[in-house]
Amino acid sequence: MTPSQLADQAETLAHNANSFALQARELANAAGPVAEAVEPFVFLLAVFLMACFVGYYVVWNVTPALHSPLMGVTNAISSVIVVGAMLATGLAVSGWAMGFGFIAVTLASVNIFGGFVVTQRMLQMFQKKKN
Amino acid sequence: MSASLTSLAYLVAAVLFILALRGLSHPETSRRGNMMGMAGMAIAIIATLAHANMSGWGYALIVLGILIGGGTGTFIALRIQMTALPQLVAAFHSLVGLAAVFVAASALNAPEAFGIGTAGDIHTQSLIEMSIGLAIGAITFSGSVIAFAKLQALMKGAPIMFPYQHPLNAALGVLLLVLIITFVATGLQPVFWLIAILAIALGFLLIIPIGGADMPVVVSMLNSYSGWAACGIGFTIQNLALIITGALVGASGAILSYIMCKGMNRSIFNVLLGGFGTDSGGAGPAAVHGDRTVRSGNAEDAAFIMKNASKVILVPGYGMAVAQAQHALREMADTLKKDGVEVKYAIHPVAGRMPGHMNVLLAEANVPYDEVFELEQINHEFSTADVVYVIGANDVTNPAAKTDPKSPIYGMPILEVDKAKTVLFVKRSMASGYAGVDNELFFRPNTMMLFGDAKKVTEQIVKALAS
């Protein structure tokens, strides 16, 4: 076998291997949904819907006397958006993104601290009085 | 920190947030709940900071932002007067909305940071989520600013109406939708900012026709919006903590709006379309009411009647908050209790300018929470009460809500104070309440009007009781 023949054979072999791979992929695709990974969006949507139900039942259990503190605390926790703002600031490659992220971190922090502190102040007042 | 570990930390934070809300089911567990909320937030922040590959500058800016924002927030929260809570909450909502806008803006500029594509080539799905978060965030921002201005009396509480208002809003809504579709198709920066500007204008226009006394509904609704905005951003950057928390807050605000609407027997659309009431704070001159007579008395008369009663129910309303009369009211209740009179407080769901407003003010004045009752708990007790002392409330006691089908407040659940033997009404004048309807209670023979400032009148009664 001359080197050129060898090269030719290797080439056909490679070609065949390639077409086998293609066929295998098609077969795998035909095997269908069993092997297919679920889109992350569907997973997130599931979490979202469950959270809506949890929120619904938990909030109906809140005593009406504490509806003001409820607004205070929901205001504070909705500022968990600070997480997004921090990622934007810390990982950004562009100056603009960093700047926007910084503003968002600051705004959300006002809410986090303000919300929790004012809620705590309100709840302190609901403490059982000893007299 | 690996990505899975970070996600787990976010999940723990979300569970702690749920427990924080759970704690609010009783005053005794509520403070522990709030602590859990704080712990959850700390976990979420630390997990994010531990995220690999953050730049040194990034860390510095984050810490700086938290210090500036945290300091400001703590300072405001410690200094704020409890009567100013509704506007504080409105102001805080506006900040959440604005933060959502800026996070969306940075995600557009640095999509790599969130793994949603590269600049100029962001995944379509992420663009949809981003624009939803942006639009809701911007509406929350400007809507809350208007709510704040109305509550803080920076602008008049009266509804602002003009011709073609609702068609204009609808047209802007459609335009907003068109812009969002354009943005999703192109991903262009200018379109992004056009959406932000239009949504801000829309939030402004949506809230101005809503009257001051409907602000409890508006504040709850904006609370809900701020949650949905957080959700939209959560989907964009695929963050579990944001999605779960956003859903919790969204549900909470929606339920509070529902409770407020039910308390007024009005649909949410009726409230949102606005134009209801004139928001007369009762400052106007005494109106002429034909030849019907009103029995008015002074503090000594009121003190005499209450001293000889065995059961007194106190009904506070927004007027008490305006006059800061909660401390004087508690003093009066204490004096009566010392004389062996049974004293209870009755609170209507829509009393005040935010859900639970009256409860907080009474708690501030050291009223034990087990003396304070909600409408359905106490309504059957009015018939056994000798005296009802109505301070700063009006529409929520108006029997027309039950008897007059033509009244604008017909069907609204009321505190049935008319069933008590004597009703004492503290009011500045004969002006009608928010709904603009006369209260026939004023003209009943067993009603005595006590004209004057709620705080002064109550203080005079305390003096008269002591002597």
Coordinates of C-alpha atoms in Angstrom, one line a residue:
Chain A
M1 CA 0.0 0.0 0.0
T2 CA 1.4 3.3 -1.0
P3 CA 1.1 6.3 1.3
S4 CA -1.4 7.9 -1.2
Q5 CA -3.6 4.8 -1.1
L6 CA -3.4 4.8 2.7
A7 CA -4.4 8.5 2.7
D8 CA -7.3 7.7 0.3
Q9 CA -8.6 4.9 2.6
A10 CA -8.3 7.1 5.7
E11 CA -10.3 9.7 3.9
T12 CA -13.1 7.4 3.0
L13 CA -13.0 6.0 6.5
A14 CA -13.3 9.4 8.0
H15 CA -16.1 10.2 5.6
N16 CA -18.0 7.1 6.6
A17 CA -17.4 7.8 10.2
N18 CA -18.8 11.2 9.7
S19 CA -21.9 10.0 7.9
F20 CA -22.4 7.4 10.7
A21 CA -22.2 10.1 13.2
L22 CA -24.8 12.1 11.3
Q23 CA -27.1 9.0 11.1
A24 CA -26.6 8.4 14.8
R25 CA -27.6 12.0 15.6
E26 CA -30.7 11.7 13.4
L27 CA -31.6 8.4 15.2
A28 CA -31.1 10.1 18.5
N29 CA -33.3 12.9 17.4
A30 CA -35.9 10.5 16.2
A31 CA -35.8 8.8 19.6
G32 CA -37.4 12.0 20.6
P33 CA -38.6 13.6 23.8
V34 CA -37.3 11.0 26.2
A35 CA -33.7 12.1 25.8
E36 CA -34.4 15.8 25.2
A37 CA -33.4 18.2 27.9
V38 CA -36.2 20.4 29.3
E39 CA -35.8 24.1 28.5
P40 CA -34.7 26.1 31.5
F41 CA -37.6 28.5 30.9
V42 CA -40.1 25.7 31.6
F43 CA -38.3 24.9 34.9
L44 CA -38.4 28.6 35.9
L45 CA -42.0 28.9 34.9
A46 CA -42.8 25.9 37.2
V47 CA -41.0 27.5 40.1
F48 CA -42.8 30.8 39.4
L49 CA -46.3 29.2 39.4
M50 CA -45.6 27.3 42.6
A51 CA -44.4 30.5 44.2
C52 CA -47.6 32.3 43.2
F53 CA -49.6 29.6 45.0
V54 CA -47.4 29.7 48.1
G55 CA -47.7 33.5 48.2
Y56 CA -51.5 33.3 47.9
Y57 CA -51.9 31.0 50.8
V58 CA -49.3 32.5 53.0
V59 CA -50.6 36.1 52.5
W60 CA -54.2 35.1 53.2
N61 CA -53.0 33.9 56.6
V62 CA -51.5 37.3 57.5
T63 CA -53.6 38.9 60.2
P64 CA -55.3 42.2 59.0
A65 CA -53.8 44.1 61.9
L66 CA -50.3 43.5 60.4
H67 CA -51.1 44.5 56.8
S68 CA -48.9 47.6 57.1
P69 CA -45.9 45.6 58.2
L70 CA -46.7 43.1 55.4
M71 CA -46.2 45.9 52.9
G72 CA -43.0 47.0 54.6
V73 CA -41.5 43.5 54.5
T74 CA -42.7 42.7 50.9
N75 CA -41.1 46.0 49.9
A76 CA -37.8 44.9 51.5
I77 CA -37.7 41.4 50.0
S78 CA -38.7 42.6 46.6
S79 CA -35.4 44.4 46.6
V80 CA -33.7 41.1 46.3
I81 CA -33.4 42.5 42.8
V82 CA -30.1 43.8 44.3
V83 CA -28.8 40.3 43.3
G84 CA -29.2 41.2 39.6
A85 CA -27.8 44.6 40.2
M86 CA -24.7 43.2 41.9
L87 CA -24.1 40.7 39.1
A88 CA -24.4 43.5 36.6
T89 CA -21.9 45.6 38.5
G90 CA -19.4 42.8 39.3
L91 CA -19.3 41.0 36.0
A92 CA -20.0 43.8 33.5
V93 CA -17.4 44.4 30.8
S94 CA -18.9 47.7 29.7
G95 CA -18.7 50.9 31.7
W96 CA -22.4 51.7 31.1
A97 CA -23.5 48.3 32.4
M98 CA -21.4 48.8 35.5
G99 CA -22.8 52.3 36.1
F100 CA -26.4 51.2 35.7
G101 CA -25.7 48.3 38.0
F102 CA -24.2 50.6 40.6
I103 CA -27.3 52.8 40.6
A104 CA -29.5 49.8 40.9
V105 CA -27.5 48.4 43.8
T106 CA -27.8 51.8 45.6
L107 CA -31.5 52.1 45.0
A108 CA -32.3 48.5 46.1
S109 CA -30.1 48.9 49.2
V110 CA -32.2 51.9 50.3
N111 CA -35.2 49.6 50.1
I112 CA -33.6 46.6 51.8
F113 CA -32.4 48.5 54.8
G114 CA -35.3 51.0 54.9
G115 CA -37.9 48.3 54.5
F116 CA -36.6 45.9 57.1
V117 CA -35.9 48.7 59.6
V118 CA -39.3 50.3 59.3
T119 CA -41.0 46.9 59.5
Q120 CA -39.1 46.1 62.7
R121 CA -40.1 49.5 64.1
M122 CA -43.7 48.8 63.4
L123 CA -43.6 45.2 64.8
Q124 CA -41.9 46.5 68.0
M125 CA -45.0 48.5 68.7
F126 CA -47.2 45.4 68.4
Q127 CA -45.2 43.8 71.2
K128 CA -47.4 42.7 74.1
K129 CA -47.4 45.5 76.7
K130 CA -46.7 44.5 80.3
N131 CA -48.9 46.5 82.5
Chain B
M1 CA -18.6 29.2 44.6
S2 CA -20.1 26.8 42.1
A3 CA -23.2 27.8 40.2
S4 CA -25.2 25.0 41.9
L5 CA -24.2 26.1 45.3
T6 CA -25.1 29.7 44.6
S7 CA -28.5 28.6 43.3
L8 CA -29.0 26.6 46.5
A9 CA -28.2 29.6 48.6
Y10 CA -30.8 31.6 46.6
L11 CA -33.3 28.9 47.3
V12 CA -32.6 29.0 51.0
A13 CA -33.1 32.8 50.9
A14 CA -36.5 32.4 49.1
V15 CA -37.6 29.9 51.8
L16 CA -36.6 32.3 54.5
F17 CA -38.7 35.0 52.7
I18 CA -41.7 32.8 52.7
L19 CA -41.2 32.2 56.5
A20 CA -41.0 35.9 57.0
L21 CA -44.4 36.4 55.5
R22 CA -45.6 33.4 57.5
G23 CA -44.5 35.0 60.7
L24 CA -46.9 37.9 60.1
S25 CA -49.9 35.6 60.8
H26 CA -49.6 36.7 64.5
P27 CA -48.0 39.7 66.2
E28 CA -46.0 37.4 68.6
T29 CA -44.3 35.6 65.7
S30 CA -43.9 38.6 63.4
R31 CA -40.6 39.9 64.7
R32 CA -38.9 36.5 64.3
G33 CA -40.4 36.4 60.8
N34 CA -38.8 39.8 60.0
M35 CA -35.5 38.5 61.3
M36 CA -35.8 35.6 58.9
G37 CA -36.4 37.9 56.1
M38 CA -33.2 39.8 57.0
A39 CA -31.3 36.5 57.2
G40 CA -32.6 35.5 53.8
M41 CA -31.5 38.8 52.2
A42 CA -28.0 38.5 53.8
I43 CA -27.7 35.0 52.4
A44 CA -28.7 36.1 48.9
I45 CA -26.2 39.0 49.0
I46 CA -23.3 37.0 50.4
A47 CA -23.9 34.2 47.9
T48 CA -23.8 36.7 45.1
L49 CA -20.6 38.4 46.4
A50 CA -19.0 34.9 46.6
H51 CA -19.7 34.5 42.9
A52 CA -16.4 33.9 41.1
N53 CA -14.9 36.3 38.5
M54 CA -16.1 39.5 40.0
S55 CA -13.8 42.4 39.2
G56 CA -12.1 44.3 41.9
W57 CA -13.7 47.5 40.7
G58 CA -17.0 45.7 40.7
Y59 CA -16.6 44.7 44.4
A60 CA -15.7 48.2 45.3
L61 CA -18.8 49.7 43.6
I62 CA -21.1 47.1 45.1
V63 CA -19.9 47.8 48.6
L64 CA -20.1 51.5 48.0
G65 CA -23.6 51.2 46.7
I66 CA -24.8 49.1 49.6
L67 CA -23.2 51.6 52.1
I68 CA -24.7 54.7 50.5
G69 CA -28.1 53.1 49.9
G70 CA -28.2 51.2 53.2
G71 CA -27.2 54.2 55.2
T72 CA -29.9 56.4 53.5
G73 CA -32.6 53.7 53.9
T74 CA -31.8 53.1 57.6
F75 CA -31.7 56.9 58.3
I76 CA -35.1 57.5 56.7
A77 CA -36.7 54.4 58.3
L78 CA -35.6 55.4 61.7
R79 CA -36.6 59.1 61.4
I80 CA -40.0 58.7 59.7
Q81 CA -43.2 59.5 61.6
M82 CA -45.7 56.6 61.8
T83 CA -48.4 58.8 60.3
A84 CA -46.2 59.2 57.2
L85 CA -45.9 55.5 56.6
P86 CA -48.2 55.4 53.5
Q87 CA -46.1 57.9 51.6
L88 CA -42.9 56.2 52.7
V89 CA -44.1 52.8 51.4
A90 CA -45.1 54.5 48.1
A91 CA -41.6 56.1 47.9
F92 CA -39.9 52.7 48.5
H93 CA -42.0 51.1 45.8
S94 CA -40.9 53.7 43.3
L95 CA -37.2 52.7 44.1
V96 CA -37.9 49.0 43.4
G97 CA -39.4 50.0 40.1
L98 CA -36.4 52.2 39.2
A99 CA -33.9 49.6 40.3
A100 CA -35.7 47.1 37.9
V101 CA -35.3 49.6 35.1
F102 CA -31.6 49.9 35.7
V103 CA -31.0 46.2 36.1
A104 CA -32.7 45.7 32.8
A105 CA -30.5 48.4 31.3
S106 CA -27.3 46.8 32.5
A107 CA -28.5 43.4 31.3
L108 CA -29.0 44.9 27.9
N109 CA -25.5 46.4 28.0
A110 CA -23.7 43.4 29.5
P111 CA -25.7 40.3 28.5
E112 CA -22.6 38.1 29.0
A113 CA -22.7 38.8 32.8
F114 CA -26.0 36.9 32.9
G115 CA -25.3 34.3 30.2
I116 CA -28.2 35.5 27.9
G117 CA -26.2 36.1 24.8
T118 CA -23.7 38.7 23.6
A119 CA -24.1 42.5 23.2
G120 CA -26.2 43.1 20.1
D121 CA -27.2 39.5 20.0
I122 CA -29.3 38.7 23.0
H123 CA -31.7 35.7 23.0
T124 CA -35.2 36.6 21.9
Q125 CA -36.7 35.1 25.0
S126 CA -34.5 37.1 27.2
L127 CA -35.4 40.3 25.3
I128 CA -39.1 39.6 25.9
E129 CA -38.6 39.0 29.6
M130 CA -36.3 42.1 29.8
S131 CA -38.9 44.4 28.2
I132 CA -41.7 43.1 30.5
G133 CA -39.5 43.7 33.6
L134 CA -38.6 47.1 32.2
A135 CA -42.1 48.3 31.4
I136 CA -43.6 47.1 34.7
G137 CA -40.7 48.6 36.6
A138 CA -41.0 52.0 34.9
I139 CA -44.8 52.1 35.5
T140 CA -44.3 51.1 39.1
F141 CA -41.7 53.9 39.4
S142 CA -43.8 56.8 38.1
G143 CA -47.1 55.5 39.5
S144 CA -45.5 55.4 42.9
V145 CA -44.1 58.8 42.6
I146 CA -47.6 60.2 42.0
A147 CA -49.0 58.2 44.8
F148 CA -46.3 59.6 47.1
A149 CA -47.0 63.1 45.9
K150 CA -50.7 62.7 46.6
L151 CA -50.2 61.2 50.1
Q152 CA -47.5 63.7 51.0
A153 CA -49.9 66.5 49.9
L154 CA -47.3 67.7 47.4
M155 CA -50.2 67.6 44.8
K156 CA -53.9 67.7 45.4
G157 CA -55.5 64.5 46.3
A158 CA -58.5 65.3 44.1
P159 CA -58.7 63.2 40.9
I160 CA -57.3 64.9 37.8
M161 CA -59.5 64.2 34.9
F162 CA -59.4 65.5 31.3
P163 CA -61.3 64.6 28.1
Y164 CA -60.3 61.4 26.3
Q165 CA -58.2 60.4 29.3
H166 CA -59.0 56.7 29.1
P167 CA -58.7 56.4 25.3
L168 CA -55.4 58.2 25.5
N169 CA -54.1 55.7 28.1
A170 CA -55.4 52.8 26.0
A171 CA -53.6 54.2 22.9
L172 CA -50.4 54.6 24.9
G173 CA -50.8 51.1 26.1
V174 CA -51.0 49.8 22.5
L175 CA -48.0 51.9 21.5
L176 CA -46.1 50.4 24.4
L177 CA -46.9 46.9 23.1
V178 CA -45.7 47.9 19.6
L179 CA -42.5 49.2 21.0
I180 CA -41.9 46.1 23.0
I181 CA -42.4 44.0 19.9
T182 CA -40.0 46.2 18.0
F183 CA -37.5 45.9 20.8
V184 CA -37.7 42.1 20.8
A185 CA -37.2 42.0 17.1
T186 CA -34.3 44.4 17.0
G187 CA -32.8 44.6 20.5
L188 CA -31.8 48.2 19.8
Q189 CA -30.8 50.6 22.7
P190 CA -32.9 53.6 21.6
V191 CA -36.1 51.4 21.5
F192 CA -35.3 50.2 25.0
W193 CA -35.2 53.8 26.3
L194 CA -38.3 54.7 24.4
I195 CA -40.1 51.9 26.2
A196 CA -38.8 53.2 29.5
I197 CA -40.0 56.8 28.8
L198 CA -43.4 55.7 27.5
A199 CA -44.0 53.4 30.5
I200 CA -43.0 56.2 32.9
A201 CA -45.5 58.5 31.2
L202 CA -48.2 55.8 31.3
G203 CA -47.6 55.2 35.1
F204 CA -48.0 58.9 35.7
L205 CA -51.3 59.1 33.6
L206 CA -52.7 56.0 35.2
I207 CA -52.5 57.3 38.8
I208 CA -53.4 61.0 38.5
P209 CA -57.2 60.3 38.0
I210 CA -57.3 58.3 41.3
G211 CA -58.5 60.2 44.4
G212 CA -56.5 60.5 47.6
A213 CA -58.7 58.2 49.7
D214 CA -58.4 55.4 47.1
M215 CA -54.6 55.4 47.7
P216 CA -54.8 52.3 49.8
V217 CA -55.8 50.3 46.7
V218 CA -53.2 52.1 44.6
V219 CA -50.4 51.5 47.1
S220 CA -51.3 47.8 47.3
M221 CA -51.5 47.5 43.6
L222 CA -48.1 49.2 43.1
N223 CA -46.7 46.8 45.7
S224 CA -48.0 44.0 43.5
Y225 CA -46.5 45.6 40.4
S226 CA -43.1 45.9 42.0
G227 CA -43.2 42.1 42.6
W228 CA -44.1 41.4 39.0
A229 CA -41.3 43.7 37.8
A230 CA -38.8 41.7 40.0
C231 CA -40.2 38.5 38.5
G232 CA -39.7 39.8 34.9
I233 CA -36.1 40.6 35.8
G234 CA -35.7 37.2 37.5
F235 CA -36.7 35.4 34.3
T236 CA -34.3 37.6 32.3
I237 CA -31.3 36.8 34.4
Q238 CA -32.6 33.3 35.3
N239 CA -32.4 33.8 39.0
L240 CA -34.6 31.7 41.4
A241 CA -34.5 34.0 44.3
L242 CA -35.9 36.9 42.2
I243 CA -38.6 34.8 40.6
I244 CA -39.9 33.3 43.9
T245 CA -39.7 36.6 45.8
G246 CA -41.3 38.5 42.9
A247 CA -44.2 36.0 42.9
L248 CA -44.7 36.3 46.6
V249 CA -44.8 40.1 46.6
G250 CA -47.0 40.1 43.5
A251 CA -49.5 37.8 45.1
S252 CA -49.4 39.8 48.4
G253 CA -50.1 43.1 46.7
A254 CA -52.9 41.6 44.6
I255 CA -54.6 40.2 47.7
L256 CA -54.3 43.4 49.6
S257 CA -55.8 45.3 46.7
Y258 CA -58.7 42.8 46.6
I259 CA -59.3 43.2 50.3
M260 CA -59.3 47.0 50.0
C261 CA -61.7 46.9 47.1
K262 CA -64.0 44.5 48.9
G263 CA -64.0 46.8 51.9
M264 CA -65.4 49.5 49.6
N265 CA -67.6 47.2 47.6
R266 CA -66.0 48.5 44.4
S267 CA -64.3 46.6 41.6
I268 CA -60.7 47.2 41.0
F269 CA -61.6 48.7 37.6
N270 CA -63.9 51.2 39.2
V271 CA -61.0 52.3 41.4
L272 CA -58.4 52.3 38.6
L273 CA -60.6 54.3 36.2
G274 CA -60.6 56.9 38.9
G275 CA -62.6 60.1 39.3
F276 CA -64.3 58.8 42.5
G277 CA -65.0 61.3 45.3
T278 CA -63.7 64.8 45.8
D279 CA -61.4 64.1 48.8
S280 CA -62.8 66.9 50.9
G281 CA -60.8 66.7 54.1
G282 CA -63.7 68.3 55.9
A283 CA -62.0 71.6 55.9
G284 CA -64.8 73.5 54.2
P285 CA -67.3 75.6 55.9
A286 CA -70.3 73.9 57.5
A287 CA -72.8 73.1 54.8
V288 CA -76.4 74.0 55.0
H289 CA -78.6 71.0 55.4
G290 CA -82.1 72.3 55.1
D291 CA -84.0 72.6 58.4
R292 CA -82.7 69.3 59.8
T293 CA -81.3 69.8 63.2
V294 CA -78.0 68.5 64.5
R295 CA -77.4 68.0 68.2
S296 CA -73.9 69.2 69.1
G297 CA -72.2 69.0 72.4
N298 CA -69.0 69.9 74.2
A299 CA -66.3 67.8 75.9
E300 CA -68.0 67.9 79.3
D301 CA -71.2 66.4 77.8
A302 CA -69.2 63.7 76.1
A303 CA -67.2 62.9 79.2
F304 CA -70.4 62.7 81.3
I305 CA -72.1 60.3 78.8
M306 CA -69.0 58.1 78.6
K307 CA -68.4 58.0 82.3
N308 CA -71.9 56.6 82.9
A309 CA -71.5 54.0 80.1
S310 CA -70.5 50.4 80.7
K311 CA -69.2 49.7 77.2
V312 CA -67.6 52.1 74.8
I313 CA -66.4 51.3 71.3
L314 CA -63.9 53.7 69.6
V315 CA -63.9 54.0 65.8
P316 CA -60.8 55.7 64.4
G317 CA -60.4 56.9 60.8
Y318 CA -58.0 58.9 58.7
G319 CA -59.0 62.1 60.6
M320 CA -57.3 60.6 63.7
A321 CA -54.1 60.1 61.7
V322 CA -54.2 63.7 60.3
A323 CA -54.8 65.2 63.8
Q324 CA -52.2 62.8 65.4
A325 CA -54.9 62.0 68.0
Q326 CA -53.9 58.4 68.7
H327 CA -52.1 59.1 71.9
A328 CA -54.9 61.3 73.3
L329 CA -57.4 58.6 72.3
R330 CA -55.5 55.9 74.2
E331 CA -55.3 58.2 77.2
M332 CA -59.0 58.6 77.1
A333 CA -59.5 54.9 76.9
D334 CA -57.2 54.3 79.9
T335 CA -59.1 56.8 82.0
L336 CA -62.4 55.1 81.1
K337 CA -61.0 51.7 81.8
K338 CA -59.9 52.9 85.3
D339 CA -63.5 53.9 85.9
G340 CA -64.6 50.4 85.0
V341 CA -65.8 51.0 81.5
E342 CA -65.2 48.3 78.9
V343 CA -63.4 49.8 76.0
K344 CA -62.8 48.3 72.5
Y345 CA -61.5 49.6 69.2
A346 CA -63.2 48.9 65.9
I347 CA -61.3 49.2 62.6
H348 CA -62.7 49.2 59.1
P349 CA -60.6 47.6 56.4
V350 CA -60.3 50.8 54.4
A351 CA -59.7 53.2 57.3
G352 CA -56.6 55.3 56.7
R353 CA -54.4 55.6 53.7
M354 CA -52.8 52.1 53.6
P355 CA -53.9 48.6 54.6
G356 CA -53.5 48.3 58.4
H357 CA -52.7 52.0 58.8
M358 CA -55.0 52.4 61.9
N359 CA -53.6 49.3 63.6
V360 CA -50.1 50.7 63.4
L361 CA -51.0 54.1 64.8
L362 CA -52.9 52.5 67.7
A363 CA -50.0 50.2 68.4
E364 CA -47.7 53.3 68.3
A365 CA -49.9 54.8 71.1
N366 CA -49.4 51.6 73.1
V367 CA -52.9 50.2 72.6
P368 CA -52.7 46.4 73.2
Y369 CA -53.5 44.6 70.0
D370 CA -56.1 42.4 71.7
E371 CA -58.3 45.4 72.3
V372 CA -58.4 46.2 68.6
F373 CA -61.0 44.4 66.4
E374 CA -61.7 44.1 62.7
L375 CA -65.1 44.8 61.2
E376 CA -66.5 41.3 61.1
Q377 CA -65.2 40.5 64.7
I378 CA -66.9 43.5 66.3
N379 CA -69.9 44.4 64.2
H380 CA -72.4 42.4 66.2
E381 CA -71.2 44.2 69.4
F382 CA -72.4 47.7 68.5
S383 CA -76.0 46.8 69.6
T384 CA -74.7 46.1 73.1
A385 CA -72.5 49.3 73.3
D386 CA -73.7 52.3 75.2
V387 CA -71.4 54.8 73.4
V388 CA -69.6 54.7 70.1
Y389 CA -66.9 57.4 69.8
V390 CA -66.2 58.0 66.1
I391 CA -63.0 59.9 65.6
G392 CA -62.0 60.9 62.1
A393 CA -64.1 58.3 60.3
N394 CA -67.3 59.1 58.3
D395 CA -68.2 57.1 55.2
V396 CA -67.4 53.7 56.8
T397 CA -70.2 54.3 59.4
N398 CA -72.8 55.7 57.0
P399 CA -76.0 53.6 57.2
A400 CA -76.9 54.7 53.7
A401 CA -74.5 52.0 52.5
K402 CA -77.2 49.5 53.7
T403 CA -80.4 51.4 53.2
D404 CA -80.1 53.7 50.1
P405 CA -79.6 51.8 46.8
K406 CA -78.9 55.2 45.1
S407 CA -76.0 56.1 47.3
P408 CA -72.5 55.8 45.7
I409 CA -71.4 53.8 48.7
Y410 CA -74.4 51.4 48.6
G411 CA -73.3 47.8 49.4
M412 CA -70.1 48.8 51.1
P413 CA -69.7 46.9 54.4
I414 CA -70.0 49.4 57.3
L415 CA -69.3 49.5 61.0
E416 CA -72.9 49.5 62.4
V417 CA -72.4 52.2 64.9
D418 CA -76.0 53.3 64.4
K419 CA -77.0 50.3 66.6
A420 CA -75.4 51.8 69.7
K421 CA -77.4 53.7 72.3
T422 CA -75.4 56.9 71.7
V423 CA -73.0 57.9 68.9
L424 CA -70.4 60.6 69.5
F425 CA -69.0 62.0 66.3
V426 CA -65.8 64.0 66.4
K427 CA -65.6 66.2 63.3
R428 CA -64.2 69.5 62.2
S429 CA -67.3 70.5 60.3
M430 CA -70.4 69.2 58.7
A431 CA -68.6 68.6 55.4
S432 CA -69.3 65.2 53.8
G433 CA -66.7 62.4 53.6
Y434 CA -64.6 61.2 50.7
A435 CA -67.5 59.7 48.8
G436 CA -69.3 63.1 48.8
V437 CA -72.4 61.8 50.5
D438 CA -74.2 63.1 53.6
N439 CA -74.2 60.9 56.6
E440 CA -77.7 60.8 58.0
L441 CA -76.3 59.6 61.3
F442 CA -75.4 63.2 62.0
F443 CA -79.1 64.1 62.2
R444 CA -80.3 61.2 64.4
P445 CA -81.6 62.1 67.9
N446 CA -79.1 59.7 69.6
T447 CA -76.1 61.3 67.8
M448 CA -74.1 64.1 69.4
M449 CA -71.6 66.0 67.2
L450 CA -68.4 67.2 68.8
F451 CA -67.0 69.8 66.5
G452 CA -63.3 70.6 66.5
D453 CA -59.9 69.1 66.0
A454 CA -59.9 65.4 66.9
K455 CA -56.8 65.7 69.1
K456 CA -58.0 68.8 71.0
V457 CA -61.5 67.5 71.5
T458 CA -60.2 64.2 72.9
E459 CA -57.7 65.9 75.2
Q460 CA -60.5 68.1 76.5
I461 CA -62.6 65.0 77.2
V462 CA -59.7 63.4 79.1
K463 CA -59.5 66.6 81.2
A464 CA -63.2 66.6 81.8
L465 CA -63.1 62.9 82.8
A466 CA -60.4 63.5 85.3
S467 CA -62.2 66.3 87.1

